[in-house]
mmCIF file of C-alpha atoms in Angstrom:
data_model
loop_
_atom_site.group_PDB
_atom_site.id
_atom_site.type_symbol
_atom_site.label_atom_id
_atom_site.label_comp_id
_atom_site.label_asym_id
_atom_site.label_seq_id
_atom_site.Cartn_x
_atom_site.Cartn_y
_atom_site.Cartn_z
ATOM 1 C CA UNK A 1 0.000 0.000 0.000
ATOM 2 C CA UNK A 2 1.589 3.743 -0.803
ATOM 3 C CA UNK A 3 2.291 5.630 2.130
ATOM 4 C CA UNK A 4 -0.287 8.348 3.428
ATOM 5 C CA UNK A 5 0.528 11.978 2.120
ATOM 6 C CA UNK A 6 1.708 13.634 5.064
ATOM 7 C CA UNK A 7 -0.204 16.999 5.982
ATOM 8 C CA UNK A 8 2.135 20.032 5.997
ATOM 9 C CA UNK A 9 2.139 21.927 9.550
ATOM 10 C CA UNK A 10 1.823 25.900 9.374
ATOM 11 C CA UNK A 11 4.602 27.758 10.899
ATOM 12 C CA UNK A 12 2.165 30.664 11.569
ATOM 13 C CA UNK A 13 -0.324 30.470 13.964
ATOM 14 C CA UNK A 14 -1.605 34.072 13.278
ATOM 15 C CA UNK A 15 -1.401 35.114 9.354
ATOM 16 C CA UNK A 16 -1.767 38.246 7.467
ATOM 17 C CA UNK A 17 -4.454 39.506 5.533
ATOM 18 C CA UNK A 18 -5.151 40.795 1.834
ATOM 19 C CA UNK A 19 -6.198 45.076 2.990
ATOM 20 C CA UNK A 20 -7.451 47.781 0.590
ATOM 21 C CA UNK A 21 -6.628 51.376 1.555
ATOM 22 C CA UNK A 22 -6.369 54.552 0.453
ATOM 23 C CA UNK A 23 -3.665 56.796 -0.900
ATOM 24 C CA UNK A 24 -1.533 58.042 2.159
ATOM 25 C CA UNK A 25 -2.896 55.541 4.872
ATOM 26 C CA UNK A 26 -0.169 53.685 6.828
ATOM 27 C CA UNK A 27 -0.408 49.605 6.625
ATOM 28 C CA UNK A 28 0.016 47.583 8.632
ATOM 29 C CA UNK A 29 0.502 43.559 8.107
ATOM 30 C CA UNK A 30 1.114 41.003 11.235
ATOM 31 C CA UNK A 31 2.013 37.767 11.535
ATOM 32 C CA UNK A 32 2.331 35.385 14.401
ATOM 33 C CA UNK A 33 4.749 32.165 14.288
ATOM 34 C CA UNK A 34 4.452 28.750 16.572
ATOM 35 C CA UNK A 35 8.332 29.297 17.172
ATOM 36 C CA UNK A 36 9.338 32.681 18.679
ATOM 37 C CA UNK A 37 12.749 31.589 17.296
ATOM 38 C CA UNK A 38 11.764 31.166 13.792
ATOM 39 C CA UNK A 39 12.898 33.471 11.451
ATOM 40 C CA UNK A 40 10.432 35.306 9.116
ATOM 41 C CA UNK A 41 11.013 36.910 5.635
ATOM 42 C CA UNK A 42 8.519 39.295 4.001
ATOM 43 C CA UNK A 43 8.335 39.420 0.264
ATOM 44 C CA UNK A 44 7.057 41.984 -2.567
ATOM 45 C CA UNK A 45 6.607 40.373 -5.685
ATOM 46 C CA UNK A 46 8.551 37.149 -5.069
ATOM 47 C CA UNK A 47 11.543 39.726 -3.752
ATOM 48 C CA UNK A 48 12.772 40.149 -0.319
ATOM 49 C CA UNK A 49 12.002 43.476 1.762
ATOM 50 C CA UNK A 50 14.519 45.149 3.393
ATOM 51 C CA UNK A 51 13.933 47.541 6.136
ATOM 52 C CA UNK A 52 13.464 50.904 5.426
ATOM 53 C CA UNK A 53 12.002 54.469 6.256
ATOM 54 C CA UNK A 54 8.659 53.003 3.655
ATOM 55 C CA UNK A 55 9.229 48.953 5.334
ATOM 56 C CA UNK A 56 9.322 48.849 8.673
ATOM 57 C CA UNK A 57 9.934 45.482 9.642
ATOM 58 C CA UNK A 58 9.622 44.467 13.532
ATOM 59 C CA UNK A 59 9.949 41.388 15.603
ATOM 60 C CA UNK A 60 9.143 40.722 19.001
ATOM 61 C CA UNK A 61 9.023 37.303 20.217
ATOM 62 C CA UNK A 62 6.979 35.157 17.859
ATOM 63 C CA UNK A 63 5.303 38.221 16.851
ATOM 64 C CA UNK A 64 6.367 39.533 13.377
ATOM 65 C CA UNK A 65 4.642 42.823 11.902
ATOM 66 C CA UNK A 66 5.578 44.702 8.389
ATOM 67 C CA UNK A 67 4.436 48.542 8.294
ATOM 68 C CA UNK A 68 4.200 50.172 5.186
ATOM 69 C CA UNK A 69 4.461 54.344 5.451
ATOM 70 C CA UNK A 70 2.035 56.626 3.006
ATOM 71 C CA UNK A 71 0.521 54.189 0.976
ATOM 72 C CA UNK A 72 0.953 55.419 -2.584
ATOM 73 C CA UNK A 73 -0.846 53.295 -6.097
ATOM 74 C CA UNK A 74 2.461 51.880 -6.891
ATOM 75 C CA UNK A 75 2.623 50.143 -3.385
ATOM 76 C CA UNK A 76 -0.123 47.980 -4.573
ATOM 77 C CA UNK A 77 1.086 44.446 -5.065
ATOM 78 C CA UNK A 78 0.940 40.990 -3.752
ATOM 79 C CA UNK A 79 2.924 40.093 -0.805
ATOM 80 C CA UNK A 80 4.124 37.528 1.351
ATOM 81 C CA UNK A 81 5.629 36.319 4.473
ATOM 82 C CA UNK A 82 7.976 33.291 4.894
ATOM 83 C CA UNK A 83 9.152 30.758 7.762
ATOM 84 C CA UNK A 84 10.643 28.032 7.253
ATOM 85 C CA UNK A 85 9.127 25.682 4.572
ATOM 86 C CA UNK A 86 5.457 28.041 5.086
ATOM 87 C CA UNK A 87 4.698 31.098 2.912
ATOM 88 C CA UNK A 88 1.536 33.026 3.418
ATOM 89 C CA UNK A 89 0.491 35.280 0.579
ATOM 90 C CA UNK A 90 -1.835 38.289 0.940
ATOM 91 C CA UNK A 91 -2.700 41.944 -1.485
ATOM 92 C CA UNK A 92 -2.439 45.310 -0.957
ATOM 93 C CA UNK A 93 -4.828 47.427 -3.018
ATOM 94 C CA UNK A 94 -4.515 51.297 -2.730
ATOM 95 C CA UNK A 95 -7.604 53.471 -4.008
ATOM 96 C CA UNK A 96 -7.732 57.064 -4.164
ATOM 97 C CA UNK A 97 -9.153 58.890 -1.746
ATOM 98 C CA UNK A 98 -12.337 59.397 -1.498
ATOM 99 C CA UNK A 99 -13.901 63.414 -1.823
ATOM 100 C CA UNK A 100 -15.327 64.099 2.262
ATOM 101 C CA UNK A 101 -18.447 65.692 2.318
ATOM 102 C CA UNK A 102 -17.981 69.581 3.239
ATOM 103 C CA UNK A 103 -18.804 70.932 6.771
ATOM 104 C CA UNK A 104 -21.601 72.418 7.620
ATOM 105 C CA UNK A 105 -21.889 75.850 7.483
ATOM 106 C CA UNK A 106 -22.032 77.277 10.961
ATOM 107 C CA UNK A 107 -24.553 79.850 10.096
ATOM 108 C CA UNK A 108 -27.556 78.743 8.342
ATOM 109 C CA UNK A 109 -28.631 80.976 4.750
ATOM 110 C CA UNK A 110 -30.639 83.774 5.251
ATOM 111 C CA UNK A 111 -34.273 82.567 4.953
ATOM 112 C CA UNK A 112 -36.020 83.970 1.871
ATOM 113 C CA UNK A 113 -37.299 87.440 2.402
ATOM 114 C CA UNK A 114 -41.433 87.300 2.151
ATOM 115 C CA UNK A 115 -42.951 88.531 -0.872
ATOM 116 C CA UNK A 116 -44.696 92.090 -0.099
ATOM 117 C CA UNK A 117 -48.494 91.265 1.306
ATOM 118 C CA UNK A 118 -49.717 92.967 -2.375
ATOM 119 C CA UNK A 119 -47.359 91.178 -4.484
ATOM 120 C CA UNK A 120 -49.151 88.446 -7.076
ATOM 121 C CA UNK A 121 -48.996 85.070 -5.786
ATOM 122 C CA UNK A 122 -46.695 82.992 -7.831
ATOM 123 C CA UNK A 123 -48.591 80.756 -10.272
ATOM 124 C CA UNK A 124 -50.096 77.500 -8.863
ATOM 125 C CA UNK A 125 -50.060 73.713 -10.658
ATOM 126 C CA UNK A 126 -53.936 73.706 -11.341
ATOM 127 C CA UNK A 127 -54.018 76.953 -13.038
ATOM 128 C CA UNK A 128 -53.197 80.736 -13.530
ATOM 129 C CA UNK A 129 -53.106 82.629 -9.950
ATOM 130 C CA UNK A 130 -56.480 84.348 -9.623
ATOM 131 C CA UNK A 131 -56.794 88.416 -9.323
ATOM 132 C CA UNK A 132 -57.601 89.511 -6.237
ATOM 133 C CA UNK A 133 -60.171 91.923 -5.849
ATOM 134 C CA UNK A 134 -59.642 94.624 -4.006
ATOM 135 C CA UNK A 135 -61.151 95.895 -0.696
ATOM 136 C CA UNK A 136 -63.502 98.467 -0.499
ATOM 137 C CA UNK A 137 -61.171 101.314 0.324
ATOM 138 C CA UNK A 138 -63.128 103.902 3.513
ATOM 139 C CA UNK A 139 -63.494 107.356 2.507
ATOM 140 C CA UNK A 140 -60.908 109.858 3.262
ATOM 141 C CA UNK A 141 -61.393 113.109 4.872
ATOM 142 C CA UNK A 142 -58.886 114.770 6.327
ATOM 143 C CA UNK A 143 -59.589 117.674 8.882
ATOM 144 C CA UNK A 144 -56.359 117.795 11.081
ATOM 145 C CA UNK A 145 -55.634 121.440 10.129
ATOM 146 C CA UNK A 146 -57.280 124.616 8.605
ATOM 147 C CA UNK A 147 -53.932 124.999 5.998
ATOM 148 C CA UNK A 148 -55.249 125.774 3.061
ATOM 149 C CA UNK A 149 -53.147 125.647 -0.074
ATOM 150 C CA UNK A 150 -50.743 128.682 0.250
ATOM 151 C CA UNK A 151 -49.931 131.278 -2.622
ATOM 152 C CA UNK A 152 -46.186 131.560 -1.241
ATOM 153 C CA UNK A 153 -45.571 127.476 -0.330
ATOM 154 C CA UNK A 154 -47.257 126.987 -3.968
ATOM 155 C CA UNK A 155 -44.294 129.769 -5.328
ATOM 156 C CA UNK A 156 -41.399 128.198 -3.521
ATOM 157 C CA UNK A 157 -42.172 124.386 -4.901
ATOM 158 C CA UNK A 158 -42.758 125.820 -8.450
ATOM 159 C CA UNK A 159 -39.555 126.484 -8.148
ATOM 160 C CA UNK A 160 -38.556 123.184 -8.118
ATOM 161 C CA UNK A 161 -37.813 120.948 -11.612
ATOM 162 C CA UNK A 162 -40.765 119.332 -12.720
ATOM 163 C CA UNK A 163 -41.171 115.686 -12.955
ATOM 164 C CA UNK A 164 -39.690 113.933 -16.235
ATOM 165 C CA UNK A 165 -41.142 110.910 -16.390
ATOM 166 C CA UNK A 166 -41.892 109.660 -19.324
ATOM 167 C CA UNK A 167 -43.672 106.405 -18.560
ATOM 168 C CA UNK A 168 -47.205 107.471 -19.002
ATOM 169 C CA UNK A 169 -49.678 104.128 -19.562
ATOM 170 C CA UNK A 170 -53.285 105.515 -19.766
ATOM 171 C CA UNK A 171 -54.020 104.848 -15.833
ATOM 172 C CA UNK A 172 -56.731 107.045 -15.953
ATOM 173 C CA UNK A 173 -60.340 105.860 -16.847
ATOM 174 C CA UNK A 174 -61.514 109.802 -16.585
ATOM 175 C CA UNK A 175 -59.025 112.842 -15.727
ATOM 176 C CA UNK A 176 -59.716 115.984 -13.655
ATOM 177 C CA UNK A 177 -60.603 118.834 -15.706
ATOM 178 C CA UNK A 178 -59.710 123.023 -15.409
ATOM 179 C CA UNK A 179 -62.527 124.712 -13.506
ATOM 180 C CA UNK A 180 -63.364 128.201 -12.402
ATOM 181 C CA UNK A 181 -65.062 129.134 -9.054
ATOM 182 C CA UNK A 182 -65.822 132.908 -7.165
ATOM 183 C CA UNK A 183 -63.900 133.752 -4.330
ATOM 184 C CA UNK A 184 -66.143 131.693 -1.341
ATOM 185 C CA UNK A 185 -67.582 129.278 -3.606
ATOM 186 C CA UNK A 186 -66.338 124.930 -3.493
ATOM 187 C CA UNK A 187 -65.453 123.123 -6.685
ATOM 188 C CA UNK A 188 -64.626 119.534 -6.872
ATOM 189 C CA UNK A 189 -62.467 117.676 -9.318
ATOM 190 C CA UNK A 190 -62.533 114.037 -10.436
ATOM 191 C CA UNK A 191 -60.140 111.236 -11.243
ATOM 192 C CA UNK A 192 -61.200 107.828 -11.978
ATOM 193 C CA UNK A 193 -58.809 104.886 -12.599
ATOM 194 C CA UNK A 194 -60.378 101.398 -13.290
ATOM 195 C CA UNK A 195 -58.846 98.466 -11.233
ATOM 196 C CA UNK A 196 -60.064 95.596 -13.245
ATOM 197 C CA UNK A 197 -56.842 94.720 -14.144
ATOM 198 C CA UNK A 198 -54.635 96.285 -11.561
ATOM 199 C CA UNK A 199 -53.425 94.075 -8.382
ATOM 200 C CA UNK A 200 -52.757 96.585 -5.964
ATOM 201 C CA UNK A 201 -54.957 99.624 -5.304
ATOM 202 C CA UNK A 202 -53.366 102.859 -7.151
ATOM 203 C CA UNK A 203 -52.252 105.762 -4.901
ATOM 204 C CA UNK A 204 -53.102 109.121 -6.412
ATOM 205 C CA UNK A 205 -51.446 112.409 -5.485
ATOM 206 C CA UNK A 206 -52.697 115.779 -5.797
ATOM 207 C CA UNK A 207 -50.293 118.783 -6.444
ATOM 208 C CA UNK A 208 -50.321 122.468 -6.715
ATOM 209 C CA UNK A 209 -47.787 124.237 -9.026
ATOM 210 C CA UNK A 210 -44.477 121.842 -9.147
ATOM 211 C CA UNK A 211 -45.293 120.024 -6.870
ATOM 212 C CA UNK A 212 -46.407 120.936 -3.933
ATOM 213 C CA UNK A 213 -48.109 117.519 -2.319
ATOM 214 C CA UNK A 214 -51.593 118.746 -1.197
ATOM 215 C CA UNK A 215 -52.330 115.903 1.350
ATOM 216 C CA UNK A 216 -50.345 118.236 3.885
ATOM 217 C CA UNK A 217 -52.686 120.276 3.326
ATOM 218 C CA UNK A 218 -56.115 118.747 3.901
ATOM 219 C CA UNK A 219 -58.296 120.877 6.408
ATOM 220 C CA UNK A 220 -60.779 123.207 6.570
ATOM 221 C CA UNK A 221 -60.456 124.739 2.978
ATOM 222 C CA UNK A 222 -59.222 121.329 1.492
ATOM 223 C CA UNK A 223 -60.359 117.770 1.588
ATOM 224 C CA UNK A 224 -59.439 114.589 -0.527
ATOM 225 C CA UNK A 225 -61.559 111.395 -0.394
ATOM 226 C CA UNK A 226 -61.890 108.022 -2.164
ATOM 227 C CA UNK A 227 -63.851 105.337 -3.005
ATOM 228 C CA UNK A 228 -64.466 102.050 -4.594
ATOM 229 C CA UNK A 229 -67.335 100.570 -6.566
ATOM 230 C CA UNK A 230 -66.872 96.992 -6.677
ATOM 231 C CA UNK A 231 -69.381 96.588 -9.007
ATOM 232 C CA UNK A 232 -67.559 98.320 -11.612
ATOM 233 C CA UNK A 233 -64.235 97.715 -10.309
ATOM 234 C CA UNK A 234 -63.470 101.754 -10.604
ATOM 235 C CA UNK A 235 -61.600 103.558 -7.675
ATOM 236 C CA UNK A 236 -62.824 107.600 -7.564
ATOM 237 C CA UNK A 237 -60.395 110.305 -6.422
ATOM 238 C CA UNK A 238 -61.868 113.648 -5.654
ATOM 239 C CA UNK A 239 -60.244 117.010 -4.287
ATOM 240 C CA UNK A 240 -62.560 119.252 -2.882
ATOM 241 C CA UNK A 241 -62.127 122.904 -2.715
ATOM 242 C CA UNK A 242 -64.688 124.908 -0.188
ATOM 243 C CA UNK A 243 -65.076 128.769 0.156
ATOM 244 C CA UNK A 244 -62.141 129.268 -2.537
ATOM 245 C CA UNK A 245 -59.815 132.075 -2.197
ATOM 246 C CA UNK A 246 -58.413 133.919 -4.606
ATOM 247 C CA UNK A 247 -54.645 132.657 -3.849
ATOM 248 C CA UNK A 248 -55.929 129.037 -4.595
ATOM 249 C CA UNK A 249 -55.639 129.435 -8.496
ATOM 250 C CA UNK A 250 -53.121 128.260 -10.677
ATOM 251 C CA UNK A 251 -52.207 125.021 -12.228
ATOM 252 C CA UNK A 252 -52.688 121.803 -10.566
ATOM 253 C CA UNK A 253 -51.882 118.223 -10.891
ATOM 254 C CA UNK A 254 -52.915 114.879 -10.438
ATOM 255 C CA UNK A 255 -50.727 111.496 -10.260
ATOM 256 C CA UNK A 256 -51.552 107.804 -9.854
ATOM 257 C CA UNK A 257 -49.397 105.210 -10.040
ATOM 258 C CA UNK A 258 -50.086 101.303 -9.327
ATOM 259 C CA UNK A 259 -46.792 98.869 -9.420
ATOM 260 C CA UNK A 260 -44.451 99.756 -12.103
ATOM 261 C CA UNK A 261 -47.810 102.004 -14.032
ATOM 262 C CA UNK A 262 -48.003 105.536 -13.982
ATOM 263 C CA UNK A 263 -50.020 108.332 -15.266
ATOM 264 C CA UNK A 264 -50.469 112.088 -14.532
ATOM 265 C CA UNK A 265 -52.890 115.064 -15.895
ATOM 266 C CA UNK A 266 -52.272 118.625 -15.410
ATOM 267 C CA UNK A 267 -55.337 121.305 -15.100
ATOM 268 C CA UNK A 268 -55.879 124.584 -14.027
ATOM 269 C CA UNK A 269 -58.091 126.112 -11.427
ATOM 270 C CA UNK A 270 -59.549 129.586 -12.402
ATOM 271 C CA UNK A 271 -60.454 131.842 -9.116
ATOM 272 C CA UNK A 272 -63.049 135.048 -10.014
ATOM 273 C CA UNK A 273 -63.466 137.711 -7.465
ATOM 274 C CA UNK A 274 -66.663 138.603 -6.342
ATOM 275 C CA UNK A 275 -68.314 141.228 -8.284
ATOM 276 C CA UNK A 276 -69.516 144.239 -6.627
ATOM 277 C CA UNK A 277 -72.632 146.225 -6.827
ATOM 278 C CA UNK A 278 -72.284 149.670 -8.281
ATOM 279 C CA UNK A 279 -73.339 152.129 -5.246
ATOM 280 C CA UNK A 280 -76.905 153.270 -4.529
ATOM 281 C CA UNK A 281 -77.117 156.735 -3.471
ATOM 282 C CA UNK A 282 -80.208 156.865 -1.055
ATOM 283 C CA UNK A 283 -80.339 160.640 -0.706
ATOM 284 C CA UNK A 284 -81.072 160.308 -4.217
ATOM 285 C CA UNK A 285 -84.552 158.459 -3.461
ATOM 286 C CA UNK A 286 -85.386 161.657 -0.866
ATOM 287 C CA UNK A 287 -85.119 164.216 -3.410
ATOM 288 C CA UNK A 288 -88.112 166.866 -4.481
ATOM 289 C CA UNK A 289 -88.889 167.832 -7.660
ATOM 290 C CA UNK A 290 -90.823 170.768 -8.137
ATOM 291 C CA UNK A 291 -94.413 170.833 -10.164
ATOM 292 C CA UNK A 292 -96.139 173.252 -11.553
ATOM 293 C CA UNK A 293 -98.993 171.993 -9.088
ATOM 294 C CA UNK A 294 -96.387 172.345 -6.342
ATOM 295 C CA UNK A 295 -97.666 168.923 -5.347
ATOM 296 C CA UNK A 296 -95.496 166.651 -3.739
ATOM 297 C CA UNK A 297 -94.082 163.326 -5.960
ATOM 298 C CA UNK A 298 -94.777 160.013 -4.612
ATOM 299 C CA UNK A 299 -91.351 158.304 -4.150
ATOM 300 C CA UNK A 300 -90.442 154.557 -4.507
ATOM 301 C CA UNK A 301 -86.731 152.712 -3.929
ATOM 302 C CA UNK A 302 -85.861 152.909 -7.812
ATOM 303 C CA UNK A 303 -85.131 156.968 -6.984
ATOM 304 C CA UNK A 304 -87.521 157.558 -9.687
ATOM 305 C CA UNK A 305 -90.365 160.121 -8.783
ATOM 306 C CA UNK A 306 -93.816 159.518 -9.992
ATOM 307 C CA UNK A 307 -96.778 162.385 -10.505
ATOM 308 C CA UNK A 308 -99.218 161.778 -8.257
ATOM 309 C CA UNK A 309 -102.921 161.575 -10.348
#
């Protein structure tokens, strides 16, 4: 009968192990023997290692360890380590490194300023955004002072250089027109924008000469108001004017503006002074005229004297 195959004993009782790092990492491969007298050699391709600042070889007993410094791609090979009649193979793969996240910034982003309370909602998934329609604005009437606008204030901001702009897009549905009023009397104008297709309600300003803003003025001689007809969508400006004076003529104007729209019309106000009756001389009325008759003439308030019959 052939003889048994005998069954080769391992000189290690502790092998090394195939590892896969990345580029710079420091390996380490250990090795344990049954003999802490047995001598170990550690092999890169079938060639012996020598130690080295990149191989660090170290033994300590039966312990046996090779350390290989900032792994680099071309340290990736297959290795082994030798005692006697055992050799243990193992791999070392070396893979870039991979890209680390980046921290956290410390402070979070500013949130996202809200949108103005009359800016159009952004467009939804089932549809166009719908227009909203606007309130009802209250009426206006300002009393807090009996300023009235002033012939010198109106002067001084005439003055001033006149507004440029250019950008005029037909705001107005009807414009103020030039009126005439006696000293004492009131006159109103009107301005009418429609808001059908506006999202925001317009702001309208009233001036006097170039430009003096009238809303400082409001009070006993001046008032502006405003209202809002929903049925036809149409916002009404007025400026009233009561007991006129004679320093309250001149050229006016009106502004509205809605968004990124604006309009303006200029118009005059035309102030007559009261006209006075020509004077009635009463002694007049008292006189006698002589008659023939020597009656006396019957008198009425016309001054005119009438025979008697």
């Amino acid at each position: 009968m052939p003889e048994p195959t005998k069954k080769t004993v391992s000189a290690f009782t502790k092998k090394p192990k195939s590892l896969t790092v990345e580029v710079g990492a420091m390996v380490l491969f250990e090795a344990q023997t049954e003999k802490e007298d047995a001598k170990v050699r550690w092999q890169r391709d079938t060639k012996d290692i020598t130690g080295s600042d990149k191989y660090i070889i170290s033994a300590e007993g039966n312990k046996h360890s090779l350390t290989i410094s900032n792994a680099a791609p071309e340290d990736a090979a297959g290795y082994a380590v030798i005692s006697g009649g055992s050799k243990v193979k193992f791999e070392l793969k070396v893979k870039e490194a991979e890209a680390k996240a980046p921290a956290k910034a410390a402070l979070k982003p500013p949130a996202e300023a809200a949108p103005p309370a009359d800016a159009p909602s952004e467009p939804s998934v089932d549809g166009p955004p719908a227009v909203p329609v606007p309130s009802e604005p209250p009426a206006q009437t300002s009393e807090t002072n009996d300023h009235a606008p002033d012939h010198h204030e109106g002067h001084h901001e005439e003055n001033q250089n006149p507004d440029t702009r250019q950008d005029l897009t037909g705001l107005f549905s009807e414009k103020p027109h030039s009126g005439e009023v006696t000293v004492g009397e009131n006159i109103t104008f009107v301005a009418k924008v429609c808001g059908e297709s506006l999202l925001k309600k317009p702001t309208v300003t009233w001036f006097k000469g170039k430009w003096m803003d009238l809303a400082s003025k409001s009070g006993k001689h001046l008032q502006l108001k405003e209202h809002y007809d929903r049925n036809t969508k149409t916002y009404t400006f007025e400026m009233h004017i009561i007991a006129a004076k004679a320093n309250f003529a001149g050229g006016y104007r009106c502004e509205v503006s809605s968004r990124d729209k604006f309009d303006s019309c200029n118009f005059e106000l035309t102030v007559h002074e009261v006209q006075t009756v020509e004077g009635f001389d009463i002694r007049a009325a008292f006189r006698r005229t002589s008659t023939d008759s020597g009656d006396a003439g019957e008198l009425d308030f016309s001054g005119l004297l009438k025979k008697r019959e």
